[in-house]
CSV table of C-alpha atoms (C1' of nucleotides) in Angstrom, one decimal:
chain,number,residue,atom,x,y,z
A,1111,MET,CA,254.0,-71.0,-188.4
A,1112,SER,CA,251.5,-71.4,-185.6
A,1113,GLU,CA,250.1,-74.8,-186.4
A,1114,THR,CA,253.3,-77.0,-186.5
A,1115,LYS,CA,252.3,-78.4,-183.2
A,1116,ASN,CA,249.2,-80.3,-184.2
A,1117,HIS,CA,247.9,-80.5,-180.6
A,1118,PRO,CA,244.3,-81.1,-180.5
A,1119,TYR,CA,242.4,-78.9,-178.1
A,1120,HIS,CA,241.9,-81.8,-175.8
A,1121,HIS,CA,245.0,-83.6,-174.8
A,1122,GLY,CA,243.4,-87.0,-174.4
A,1123,ASP,CA,245.2,-88.2,-171.3
A,1124,LEU,CA,246.5,-85.0,-169.6
A,1125,ARG,CA,246.3,-86.4,-166.1
A,1126,ARG,CA,248.7,-89.2,-166.9
A,1127,ALA,CA,250.9,-86.9,-168.9
A,1128,LEU,CA,251.1,-84.4,-166.0
A,1129,ILE,CA,252.1,-87.2,-163.6
A,1130,GLY,CA,254.7,-88.4,-166.1
A,1131,THR,CA,256.2,-84.9,-166.4
A,1132,ALA,CA,256.2,-84.4,-162.7
A,1133,LEU,CA,257.8,-87.8,-162.0
A,1134,ASP,CA,260.5,-86.8,-164.6
A,1135,MET,CA,261.2,-83.5,-162.9
A,1136,LEU,CA,261.2,-85.2,-159.5
A,1137,ALA,CA,263.8,-87.7,-160.7
A,1138,THR,CA,265.9,-85.0,-162.4
A,1139,ASP,CA,266.0,-82.5,-159.6
A,1140,GLN,CA,265.6,-84.9,-156.7
A,1141,ASN,CA,263.2,-82.5,-155.1
A,1142,TRP,CA,259.7,-81.4,-155.6
A,1143,THR,CA,260.2,-77.6,-155.7
A,1144,PHE,CA,258.9,-77.5,-159.2
A,1145,THR,CA,255.9,-75.3,-159.8
A,1146,LEU,CA,252.7,-76.5,-161.2
A,1147,ARG,CA,253.0,-74.0,-164.0
A,1148,GLU,CA,256.3,-75.5,-165.0
A,1149,VAL,CA,254.8,-78.9,-165.1
A,1150,ALA,CA,252.0,-77.6,-167.3
A,1151,ARG,CA,254.5,-75.8,-169.5
A,1152,ARG,CA,256.6,-78.9,-170.1
A,1153,THR,CA,253.5,-80.9,-170.8
A,1154,GLY,CA,252.4,-78.3,-173.4
A,1155,VAL,CA,249.3,-77.1,-171.8
A,1156,SER,CA,248.2,-73.9,-170.2
A,1157,HIS,CA,249.0,-73.2,-166.6
A,1158,ALA,CA,245.5,-73.6,-165.4
A,1159,ALA,CA,244.8,-77.0,-167.2
A,1160,PRO,CA,246.3,-79.1,-164.3
A,1161,TYR,CA,243.6,-77.8,-162.0
A,1162,LYS,CA,241.0,-79.8,-164.0
A,1163,HIS,CA,242.7,-82.9,-162.7
A,1164,PHE,CA,244.2,-82.0,-159.4
A,1165,ARG,CA,242.6,-79.8,-156.8
A,1166,ASP,CA,245.9,-78.2,-156.0
A,1167,ARG,CA,249.6,-78.8,-156.2
A,1168,GLU,CA,249.7,-81.0,-153.1
A,1169,MET,CA,247.1,-83.3,-154.6
A,1170,LEU,CA,249.5,-84.0,-157.5
A,1171,LEU,CA,252.3,-84.6,-155.0
A,1172,ARG,CA,250.2,-87.1,-153.1
A,1173,GLU,CA,249.5,-88.9,-156.3
A,1174,LEU,CA,253.2,-89.1,-157.1
A,1175,ALA,CA,253.8,-90.5,-153.6
A,1176,ARG,CA,251.1,-93.1,-154.1
A,1177,ILE,CA,252.7,-94.3,-157.2
A,1178,GLY,CA,256.0,-94.4,-155.4
A,1179,PHE,CA,254.5,-96.8,-152.7
A,1180,VAL,CA,253.1,-99.0,-155.4
A,1181,ARG,CA,256.4,-99.2,-157.2
A,1182,LEU,CA,258.3,-99.8,-154.0
A,1183,GLY,CA,256.0,-102.6,-153.2
A,1184,GLU,CA,256.6,-104.1,-156.6
A,1185,SER,CA,260.4,-103.9,-156.1
A,1186,MET,CA,260.2,-105.6,-152.7
A,1187,THR,CA,257.9,-108.3,-153.9
A,1188,GLU,CA,260.0,-109.0,-156.9
A,1189,ALA,CA,263.2,-109.2,-154.8
A,1190,MET,CA,261.5,-111.7,-152.4
A,1191,SER,CA,260.2,-113.9,-155.2
A,1192,LEU,CA,263.6,-115.1,-156.4
A,1193,GLY,CA,263.6,-118.5,-154.9
A,1194,LEU,CA,265.8,-117.6,-152.0
A,1195,PRO,CA,266.5,-120.4,-149.6
A,1196,SER,CA,265.8,-118.8,-146.2
A,1197,THR,CA,263.3,-116.4,-144.8
A,1198,ARG,CA,266.3,-114.4,-143.5
A,1199,ALA,CA,267.6,-114.2,-147.0
A,1200,ARG,CA,264.2,-113.0,-148.3
A,1201,PHE,CA,264.1,-110.4,-145.6
A,1202,THR,CA,267.5,-109.1,-146.5
A,1203,ALA,CA,266.6,-109.1,-150.2
A,1204,ALA,CA,263.4,-107.1,-149.5
A,1205,ALA,CA,265.3,-104.7,-147.3
A,1206,GLN,CA,268.0,-104.1,-149.8
A,1207,ALA,CA,265.4,-103.6,-152.5
A,1208,CYS,CA,263.8,-100.9,-150.4
A,1209,VAL,CA,267.1,-99.1,-149.9
A,1210,GLY,CA,268.0,-99.6,-153.5
A,1211,PHE,CA,264.7,-98.1,-154.6
A,1212,ALA,CA,265.3,-95.1,-152.3
A,1213,CYS,CA,268.8,-94.7,-153.8
A,1214,GLN,CA,267.5,-94.9,-157.4
A,1215,ASN,CA,264.5,-92.6,-156.7
A,1216,PRO,CA,265.7,-90.3,-153.9
A,1217,GLY,CA,263.4,-87.5,-154.6
A,1218,LEU,CA,260.4,-89.8,-154.9
A,1219,TYR,CA,261.3,-91.7,-151.7
A,1220,ARG,CA,261.7,-88.5,-149.8
A,1221,LEU,CA,258.4,-87.2,-151.0
A,1222,MET,CA,256.7,-90.5,-150.0
A,1223,PHE,CA,257.7,-89.9,-146.4
A,1224,SER,CA,257.5,-86.2,-146.3
A,1225,SER,CA,254.8,-84.1,-144.8
A,1226,ASP,CA,253.9,-82.9,-148.3
A,1227,ALA,CA,252.4,-86.3,-148.9
A,1228,ASP,CA,250.0,-86.2,-146.0
A,1229,LYS,CA,248.5,-89.7,-145.6
A,1230,THR,CA,245.9,-88.5,-143.1
A,1231,ILE,CA,244.0,-86.6,-145.8
A,1232,ASP,CA,244.3,-89.0,-148.7
A,1233,PRO,CA,242.8,-92.5,-148.2
A,1234,GLN,CA,244.3,-93.8,-151.5
A,1235,LEU,CA,247.8,-92.7,-150.5
A,1236,HIS,CA,247.3,-94.2,-147.0
A,1237,ASP,CA,246.1,-97.5,-148.4
A,1238,ALA,CA,249.1,-97.7,-150.8
A,1239,ALA,CA,251.5,-97.1,-147.9
A,1240,MET,CA,249.7,-99.7,-145.8
A,1241,ASP,CA,249.8,-102.3,-148.6
A,1242,THR,CA,253.6,-101.9,-148.9
A,1243,PHE,CA,253.9,-102.1,-145.1
A,1244,GLY,CA,251.8,-105.3,-145.3
A,1245,ILE,CA,254.5,-107.0,-147.4
A,1246,LEU,CA,256.9,-106.7,-144.6
A,1247,LEU,CA,254.4,-107.8,-142.0
A,1248,ARG,CA,253.5,-110.9,-144.0
A,1249,LEU,CA,257.2,-111.8,-144.3
A,1250,LEU,CA,257.7,-111.4,-140.6
A,1251,ARG,CA,254.7,-113.6,-139.8
A,1252,ASP,CA,255.8,-116.3,-142.3
A,1253,GLY,CA,259.3,-116.2,-140.7
A,1254,GLN,CA,257.8,-116.7,-137.3
A,1255,GLN,CA,255.7,-119.6,-138.4
A,1256,ASP,CA,258.6,-121.4,-140.1
A,1257,GLY,CA,260.7,-120.8,-137.0
A,1258,SER,CA,263.2,-118.3,-138.5
A,1259,PHE,CA,262.3,-115.4,-136.3
A,1260,ARG,CA,261.9,-115.4,-132.6
A,1261,PRO,CA,258.3,-115.8,-131.4
A,1262,VAL,CA,258.2,-112.3,-129.8
A,1263,ALA,CA,255.3,-110.0,-130.5
A,1264,VAL,CA,255.3,-109.5,-134.3
A,1265,SER,CA,254.7,-105.8,-133.6
A,1266,ALA,CA,258.1,-105.5,-132.1
A,1267,LEU,CA,259.8,-107.1,-135.1
A,1268,ALA,CA,257.7,-105.0,-137.4
A,1269,ALA,CA,258.6,-101.7,-135.7
A,1270,ALA,CA,262.3,-102.6,-135.5
A,1271,SER,CA,262.7,-103.7,-139.0
A,1272,TRP,CA,260.5,-101.1,-140.6
A,1273,ALA,CA,262.4,-98.4,-138.7
A,1274,GLN,CA,265.7,-100.0,-139.6
A,1275,VAL,CA,265.1,-100.3,-143.3
A,1276,HIS,CA,263.5,-96.9,-143.5
A,1277,GLY,CA,266.3,-95.3,-141.5
A,1278,LEU,CA,268.9,-96.9,-143.7
A,1279,ALA,CA,267.2,-95.7,-146.8
A,1280,MET,CA,266.9,-92.2,-145.5
A,1281,LEU,CA,270.5,-92.1,-144.4
A,1282,ALA,CA,271.7,-93.6,-147.6
A,1283,ILE,CA,270.0,-91.0,-149.8
A,1284,SER,CA,271.3,-88.3,-147.5
A,1285,ASN,CA,274.8,-89.5,-148.1
A,1286,GLN,CA,275.2,-90.1,-144.4
A,1287,LEU,CA,276.4,-93.6,-144.9
A,1288,LEU,CA,279.8,-92.5,-146.0
A,1289,GLU,CA,282.5,-95.2,-145.9
A,1290,GLU,CA,284.7,-93.5,-143.4
A,1291,LYS,CA,281.8,-93.3,-140.9
A,1292,VAL,CA,280.0,-96.6,-141.3
A,1293,GLY,CA,282.2,-98.9,-143.3
A,1294,SER,CA,282.0,-100.1,-146.8
A,1295,ALA,CA,278.8,-102.1,-146.8
A,1296,PRO,CA,276.7,-100.5,-144.1
A,1297,VAL,CA,273.4,-101.8,-145.3
A,1298,PRO,CA,274.0,-105.6,-145.1
A,1299,ALA,CA,276.2,-105.0,-142.1
A,1300,SER,CA,273.5,-103.3,-140.1
A,1301,LEU,CA,270.8,-105.7,-141.4
A,1302,ASP,CA,272.9,-108.5,-140.0
A,1303,VAL,CA,273.1,-106.8,-136.6
A,1304,LEU,CA,269.3,-106.5,-136.6
A,1305,LEU,CA,268.8,-110.0,-137.8
A,1306,ASP,CA,271.0,-111.3,-135.1
A,1307,GLY,CA,268.5,-109.8,-132.7
A,1308,MET,CA,265.5,-111.0,-134.6
A,1309,CYS,CA,266.4,-114.6,-135.5
A,1310,ARG,CA,266.3,-117.6,-133.2
A,1311,SER,CA,269.7,-118.2,-131.8
A,1312,ASP,CA,269.6,-122.0,-131.9
B,528,MET,CA,248.4,-43.2,-132.3
B,529,SER,CA,251.3,-44.0,-134.6
B,530,GLU,CA,254.1,-44.0,-132.1
B,531,THR,CA,252.8,-46.4,-129.4
B,532,LYS,CA,255.3,-49.0,-130.7
B,533,ASN,CA,258.5,-47.4,-129.5
B,534,HIS,CA,260.6,-49.5,-131.7
B,535,PRO,CA,264.0,-48.0,-132.3
B,536,TYR,CA,265.1,-48.0,-135.9
B,537,HIS,CA,267.7,-50.6,-135.2
B,538,HIS,CA,266.2,-53.7,-133.6
B,539,GLY,CA,269.3,-54.7,-131.7
B,540,ASP,CA,269.2,-58.4,-132.1
B,541,LEU,CA,267.1,-59.0,-135.1
B,542,ARG,CA,269.0,-62.1,-136.2
B,543,ARG,CA,268.1,-63.9,-133.0
B,544,ALA,CA,264.6,-62.5,-133.0
B,545,LEU,CA,264.0,-63.8,-136.5
B,546,ILE,CA,265.3,-67.3,-135.6
B,547,GLY,CA,263.0,-67.2,-132.6
B,548,THR,CA,259.9,-66.3,-134.6
B,549,ALA,CA,260.7,-68.9,-137.2
B,550,LEU,CA,261.2,-71.6,-134.6
B,551,ASP,CA,257.9,-70.7,-133.1
B,552,MET,CA,256.1,-71.0,-136.5
B,553,LEU,CA,257.9,-74.2,-137.1
B,554,ALA,CA,256.7,-75.6,-133.8
B,555,THR,CA,253.1,-74.3,-134.3
B,556,ASP,CA,252.6,-75.4,-137.9
B,557,GLN,CA,254.9,-78.4,-137.8
B,558,ASN,CA,256.1,-77.4,-141.2
B,559,TRP,CA,258.4,-74.8,-142.8
B,560,THR,CA,256.1,-73.5,-145.4
B,561,PHE,CA,256.1,-70.1,-143.7
B,562,THR,CA,257.2,-67.3,-145.9
B,563,LEU,CA,260.1,-65.1,-145.1
B,564,ARG,CA,257.8,-62.1,-145.3
B,565,GLU,CA,255.6,-63.6,-142.6
B,566,VAL,CA,258.5,-64.1,-140.3
B,567,ALA,CA,259.5,-60.5,-140.8
B,568,ARG,CA,256.0,-59.3,-140.3
B,569,ARG,CA,255.6,-61.2,-137.0
B,570,THR,CA,259.0,-60.0,-135.8
B,571,GLY,CA,257.8,-56.4,-136.5
B,572,VAL,CA,260.3,-55.5,-139.2
B,573,SER,CA,260.1,-54.8,-142.9
B,574,HIS,CA,260.0,-57.7,-145.3
B,575,ALA,CA,263.5,-57.0,-146.6
B,576,ALA,CA,265.2,-56.8,-143.2
B,577,PRO,CA,265.9,-60.5,-142.9
B,578,TYR,CA,268.1,-60.4,-145.9
B,579,LYS,CA,270.6,-58.4,-143.9
B,580,HIS,CA,271.1,-61.5,-141.8
B,581,PHE,CA,270.3,-64.4,-144.1
B,582,ARG,CA,271.3,-64.6,-147.7
B,583,ASP,CA,268.1,-66.3,-148.6
B,584,ARG,CA,265.2,-68.2,-147.1
B,585,GLU,CA,267.1,-71.5,-147.1
B,586,MET,CA,269.9,-70.0,-145.1
B,587,LEU,CA,267.5,-69.3,-142.3
B,588,LEU,CA,266.1,-72.9,-142.6
B,589,ARG,CA,269.6,-74.3,-142.3
B,590,GLU,CA,270.3,-72.2,-139.2
B,591,LEU,CA,267.1,-73.6,-137.7
B,592,ALA,CA,268.3,-77.1,-138.5
B,593,ARG,CA,271.7,-76.4,-137.0
B,594,ILE,CA,270.1,-75.3,-133.7
B,595,GLY,CA,268.0,-78.4,-133.9
B,596,PHE,CA,271.0,-80.7,-134.0
B,597,VAL,CA,272.6,-78.8,-131.1
B,598,ARG,CA,269.4,-79.2,-129.0
B,599,LEU,CA,269.1,-82.9,-130.0
B,600,GLY,CA,272.7,-83.5,-128.9
B,601,GLU,CA,271.9,-81.8,-125.6
B,602,SER,CA,268.9,-83.9,-125.0
B,603,MET,CA,270.8,-87.1,-125.7
B,604,THR,CA,273.8,-86.1,-123.6
B,605,GLU,CA,271.5,-85.2,-120.7
B,606,ALA,CA,269.6,-88.5,-121.0
B,607,MET,CA,272.9,-90.4,-120.9
B,608,SER,CA,274.3,-88.6,-117.9
B,609,LEU,CA,271.7,-89.8,-115.4
B,610,GLY,CA,273.9,-92.4,-113.7
B,611,LEU,CA,272.4,-95.3,-115.5
B,612,PRO,CA,273.9,-98.6,-114.5
B,613,SER,CA,274.7,-100.2,-117.9
B,614,THR,CA,275.9,-99.1,-121.3
B,615,ARG,CA,272.8,-100.8,-122.7
B,616,ALA,CA,270.6,-98.6,-120.5
B,617,ARG,CA,272.4,-95.5,-121.5
B,618,PHE,CA,272.0,-96.5,-125.1
B,619,THR,CA,268.3,-96.9,-124.7
B,620,ALA,CA,268.0,-93.6,-122.8
B,621,ALA,CA,269.8,-91.8,-125.6
B,622,ALA,CA,267.7,-93.4,-128.3
B,623,GLN,CA,264.5,-92.6,-126.4
B,624,ALA,CA,265.7,-89.1,-125.9
B,625,CYS,CA,266.1,-88.8,-129.7
B,626,VAL,CA,262.7,-90.2,-130.5
B,627,GLY,CA,261.2,-88.0,-127.7
B,628,PHE,CA,262.9,-84.9,-129.2
B,629,ALA,CA,261.5,-85.8,-132.6
B,630,CYS,CA,258.0,-86.2,-131.1
B,631,GLN,CA,258.2,-82.9,-129.3
B,632,ASN,CA,259.7,-81.0,-132.2
B,633,PRO,CA,258.3,-82.9,-135.3
B,634,GLY,CA,258.6,-79.9,-137.6
B,635,LEU,CA,262.2,-79.2,-136.5
B,636,TYR,CA,263.2,-82.8,-136.7
B,637,ARG,CA,261.8,-83.2,-140.2
B,638,LEU,CA,263.6,-80.1,-141.3
B,639,MET,CA,266.9,-81.3,-139.8
B,640,PHE,CA,266.8,-84.3,-142.1
B,641,SER,CA,265.1,-82.8,-145.1
B,642,SER,CA,266.8,-81.7,-148.3
B,643,ASP,CA,265.9,-78.1,-147.4
B,644,ALA,CA,268.7,-78.3,-144.8
B,645,ASP,CA,271.4,-79.2,-147.2
B,646,LYS,CA,274.5,-80.2,-145.2
B,647,THR,CA,276.7,-80.2,-148.2
B,648,ILE,CA,276.6,-76.5,-148.7
B,649,ASP,CA,276.8,-75.4,-145.0
B,650,PRO,CA,279.8,-76.4,-143.0
B,651,GLN,CA,278.3,-75.2,-139.7
B,652,LEU,CA,275.2,-77.3,-140.2
B,653,HIS,CA,277.3,-80.3,-141.3
B,654,ASP,CA,279.5,-80.0,-138.2
B,655,ALA,CA,276.5,-79.7,-135.9
B,656,ALA,CA,275.1,-82.9,-137.3
B,657,MET,CA,278.4,-84.7,-137.1
B,658,ASP,CA,278.8,-83.6,-133.5
B,659,THR,CA,275.5,-85.2,-132.6
B,660,PHE,CA,276.3,-88.3,-134.5
B,661,GLY,CA,279.6,-88.4,-132.6
B,662,ILE,CA,277.7,-88.8,-129.3
B,663,LEU,CA,276.3,-92.1,-130.6
B,664,LEU,CA,279.6,-93.2,-131.9
B,665,ARG,CA,281.4,-92.6,-128.6
B,666,LEU,CA,278.7,-94.5,-126.7
B,667,LEU,CA,279.1,-97.5,-129.0
B,668,ARG,CA,282.9,-97.4,-128.6
B,669,ASP,CA,282.6,-97.2,-124.9
B,670,GLY,CA,280.2,-100.1,-124.9
B,671,GLN,CA,282.6,-102.2,-126.9
B,672,GLN,CA,285.4,-101.4,-124.6
B,673,ASP,CA,283.5,-102.3,-121.5
B,674,GLY,CA,282.3,-105.5,-123.2
B,675,SER,CA,278.7,-104.6,-123.5
B,676,PHE,CA,278.6,-104.6,-127.2
B,677,ARG,CA,279.9,-107.2,-129.5
B,678,PRO,CA,283.3,-106.5,-130.9
B,679,VAL,CA,282.2,-106.3,-134.5
B,680,ALA,CA,283.1,-103.3,-136.7
B,681,VAL,CA,281.8,-100.3,-134.9
B,682,SER,CA,280.7,-99.0,-138.2
B,683,ALA,CA,278.1,-101.8,-138.4
B,684,LEU,CA,276.8,-101.0,-135.0
B,685,ALA,CA,276.7,-97.3,-135.8
B,686,ALA,CA,274.9,-97.7,-139.1
B,687,ALA,CA,272.4,-100.1,-137.5
B,688,SER,CA,271.6,-98.0,-134.5
B,689,TRP,CA,271.7,-94.7,-136.2
B,690,ALA,CA,269.3,-96.0,-138.8
B,691,GLN,CA,267.1,-97.7,-136.2
B,692,VAL,CA,266.8,-94.6,-134.0
B,693,HIS,CA,266.3,-92.2,-136.9
B,694,GLY,CA,263.8,-94.6,-138.5
B,695,LEU,CA,261.8,-94.9,-135.3
B,696,ALA,CA,261.8,-91.1,-134.9
B,697,MET,CA,260.6,-90.6,-138.4
B,698,LEU,CA,257.9,-93.2,-138.1
B,699,ALA,CA,256.8,-91.9,-134.7
B,700,ILE,CA,256.3,-88.4,-136.0
B,701,SER,CA,254.5,-89.7,-139.1
B,702,ASN,CA,252.0,-91.5,-136.8
B,703,GLN,CA,253.0,-94.7,-138.4
B,704,LEU,CA,253.7,-96.4,-135.1
B,705,LEU,CA,250.0,-96.9,-134.3
B,706,GLU,CA,249.3,-99.3,-131.6
B,707,GLU,CA,247.3,-101.7,-133.8
B,708,LYS,CA,250.2,-102.0,-136.1
B,709,VAL,CA,253.3,-102.2,-133.9
B,710,GLY,CA,252.0,-102.7,-130.4
B,711,SER,CA,251.8,-100.4,-127.4
B,712,ALA,CA,255.4,-99.6,-126.8
B,713,PRO,CA,257.1,-99.9,-130.1
B,714,VAL,CA,260.2,-97.9,-129.3
B,715,PRO,CA,261.6,-99.8,-126.4
B,716,ALA,CA,260.4,-103.1,-128.0
B,717,SER,CA,262.2,-102.5,-131.2
B,718,LEU,CA,265.3,-101.1,-129.4
B,719,ASP,CA,265.4,-104.4,-127.5
B,720,VAL,CA,265.3,-106.4,-130.7
B,721,LEU,CA,268.2,-104.3,-132.0
B,722,LEU,CA,270.1,-104.6,-128.7
B,723,ASP,CA,269.7,-108.3,-128.7
B,724,GLY,CA,271.6,-108.3,-131.9
B,725,MET,CA,274.2,-105.8,-130.7
B,726,CYS,CA,275.0,-107.0,-127.3
B,727,ARG,CA,277.3,-109.9,-126.3
B,728,SER,CA,275.2,-113.0,-125.7
B,729,ASP,CA,277.1,-114.3,-122.8
C,156,DT,C1',282.7,-31.8,-130.1
C,157,DC,C1',281.5,-32.9,-134.6
C,158,DC,C1',281.7,-35.5,-138.8
C,159,DT,C1',281.7,-39.4,-141.4
C,160,DC,C1',281.3,-44.4,-142.2
C,161,DC,C1',278.9,-48.5,-142.1
C,162,DA,C1',275.9,-52.0,-140.4
C,163,DT,C1',271.2,-52.4,-140.1
C,164,DG,C1',266.9,-50.9,-141.3
C,165,DT,C1',263.1,-49.3,-145.0
C,166,DT,C1',260.9,-48.4,-149.5
C,167,DT,C1',260.2,-49.4,-154.0
C,168,DA,C1',260.2,-52.4,-157.9
C,169,DC,C1',259.8,-56.5,-160.5
C,170,DA,C1',259.4,-61.3,-162.1
C,171,DG,C1',257.2,-65.1,-161.2
C,172,DG,C1',253.6,-68.6,-158.8
C,173,DA,C1',249.0,-70.2,-156.8
C,174,DG,C1',244.6,-70.4,-157.7
C,175,DA,C1',239.7,-68.4,-159.0
C,176,DA,C1',236.5,-67.0,-162.6
C,177,DA,C1',234.9,-66.5,-166.9
C,178,DC,C1',235.3,-68.0,-171.5
C,179,DT,C1',236.0,-71.7,-175.4
C,180,DT,C1',236.1,-76.1,-177.8
C,181,DA,C1',234.8,-80.7,-179.0
C,182,DT,C1',232.5,-84.7,-178.1
C,183,DG,C1',229.2,-88.1,-176.8
C,184,DC,C1',224.4,-88.8,-176.2
C,185,DG,C1',219.4,-88.1,-176.6
D,1318,DC,C1',220.8,-82.2,-185.0
D,1319,DG,C1',221.7,-79.8,-181.0
D,1320,DC,C1',223.2,-79.3,-176.6
D,1321,DA,C1',225.2,-80.5,-171.9
D,1322,DT,C1',229.5,-81.2,-170.2
D,1323,DA,C1',234.4,-82.3,-169.6
D,1324,DA,C1',238.6,-80.4,-170.6
D,1325,DG,C1',241.2,-76.6,-172.2
D,1326,DT,C1',242.5,-71.4,-172.3
D,1327,DT,C1',242.6,-66.5,-170.9
D,1328,DT,C1',242.6,-63.2,-167.6
D,1329,DC,C1',242.9,-61.5,-163.0
D,1330,DT,C1',244.2,-60.9,-158.1
D,1331,DC,C1',247.0,-61.5,-154.4
D,1332,DC,C1',251.3,-63.1,-152.7
D,1333,DT,C1',256.2,-64.4,-152.6
D,1334,DG,C1',261.4,-64.0,-153.1
D,1335,DT,C1',264.8,-61.0,-153.9
D,1336,DA,C1',267.4,-56.9,-155.8
D,1337,DA,C1',268.4,-52.0,-155.5
D,1338,DA,C1',268.3,-47.6,-153.8
D,1339,DC,C1',267.6,-45.0,-149.8
D,1340,DA,C1',267.4,-43.8,-144.5
D,1341,DT,C1',269.1,-44.0,-139.8
D,1342,DG,C1',271.8,-43.8,-135.9
D,1343,DG,C1',275.7,-45.4,-133.2
D,1344,DA,C1',280.9,-45.8,-132.9
D,1345,DG,C1',285.3,-44.1,-133.7
D,1346,DG,C1',288.6,-40.7,-135.3
D,1347,DA,C1',289.9,-35.5,-136.3
DNA sequence: TCCTCCATGTTTACAGGAGAAACTTATGCG
DNA sequence: CGCATAAGTTTCTCCTGTAAACATGGAGGA
């Protein structure tokens, strides 16, 4: 009865399998308190096997975060490429995609911006985060060039909108955007307030 | 040489002492990975003593977060009560106080908004957070009454500014407001963008 | 005054986790 | 064919969280 599981000694693609298991647990529990041993167990390997692919538990977490940034970028890019009429509409679409991503992947989103995913010690993670930030930056520049956004320093627009969107996402997944506090559609409402400040008033 | 430490069997105020030690470690390490045993050790008591005051480790963390919200509220209130001329100026002062608090207490600020400080299972923590949010809300209402802020739904203003300030704080303590990306004074710059959208344009 | 209760400590015990080290297996390459 | 090596496993040590049983000493009643 010991050989029903025909697992070959070598898994074949354990690294990817571990990441998949960990992403599943992150999505299920909405936190990353899982132990590395549990990940190994669910993947069907010994508790020491993961160390052949990740130096330590945090290295796995950083890889999850990196994947999160890639996926977030894809979501935003997709939302923007729907043939929307105005730059303002594309901005709103991207922002809502970001908040939507956070709401659908709260654990992952939190991890991406937590201190457990330290970007200062992981160039790949840092680059992935910067690439996603770059999507926003390009949108803002385009908007300034086509006259949609005010010609103030793009850095001010970037800081304001990055903070705004990230703040909305964090508050949304913390259930702090309850209707009785901030109305029924706080995300578009507050984006409109911001855009009123960002857009040319002519 | 064993009785130099004249510690009486009963500490006297262990609860407060543990909180103090934990706050110190949080400030030093800028994270809350410290173990409960380490907190006990540094406070000079046995590793089980903390359990007489906190059901588990997370209960201590929630108490730290609660204290954080109280202190943040104090900072904001203090910043607003400096006889500033306009509501807009008071808003900016409060927002900068919030970001400043986050920068000076990055670990604590992160903890306050992390899932390890679960507000849904701790009424005291929830209330403390709501009290601090209330400061912002009152400021916005006052500003609408005196005509500083546009008479749109206060919930939209609240969501926008809460998100903005929180987002700025989170980005600031994550070192994601680097000068080459968002200019030299991103906080006032982005607050101005937001305020341009919030304030009456007459 | 003395005794007893109870909140607040301590000691002991145990189940798990992180990670290192040493061992095993299979696989690709000369 | 034979072996170096990547990728697994086993075993080990140290640490943690937390429960349970025990100790202490101060406060309040007889």
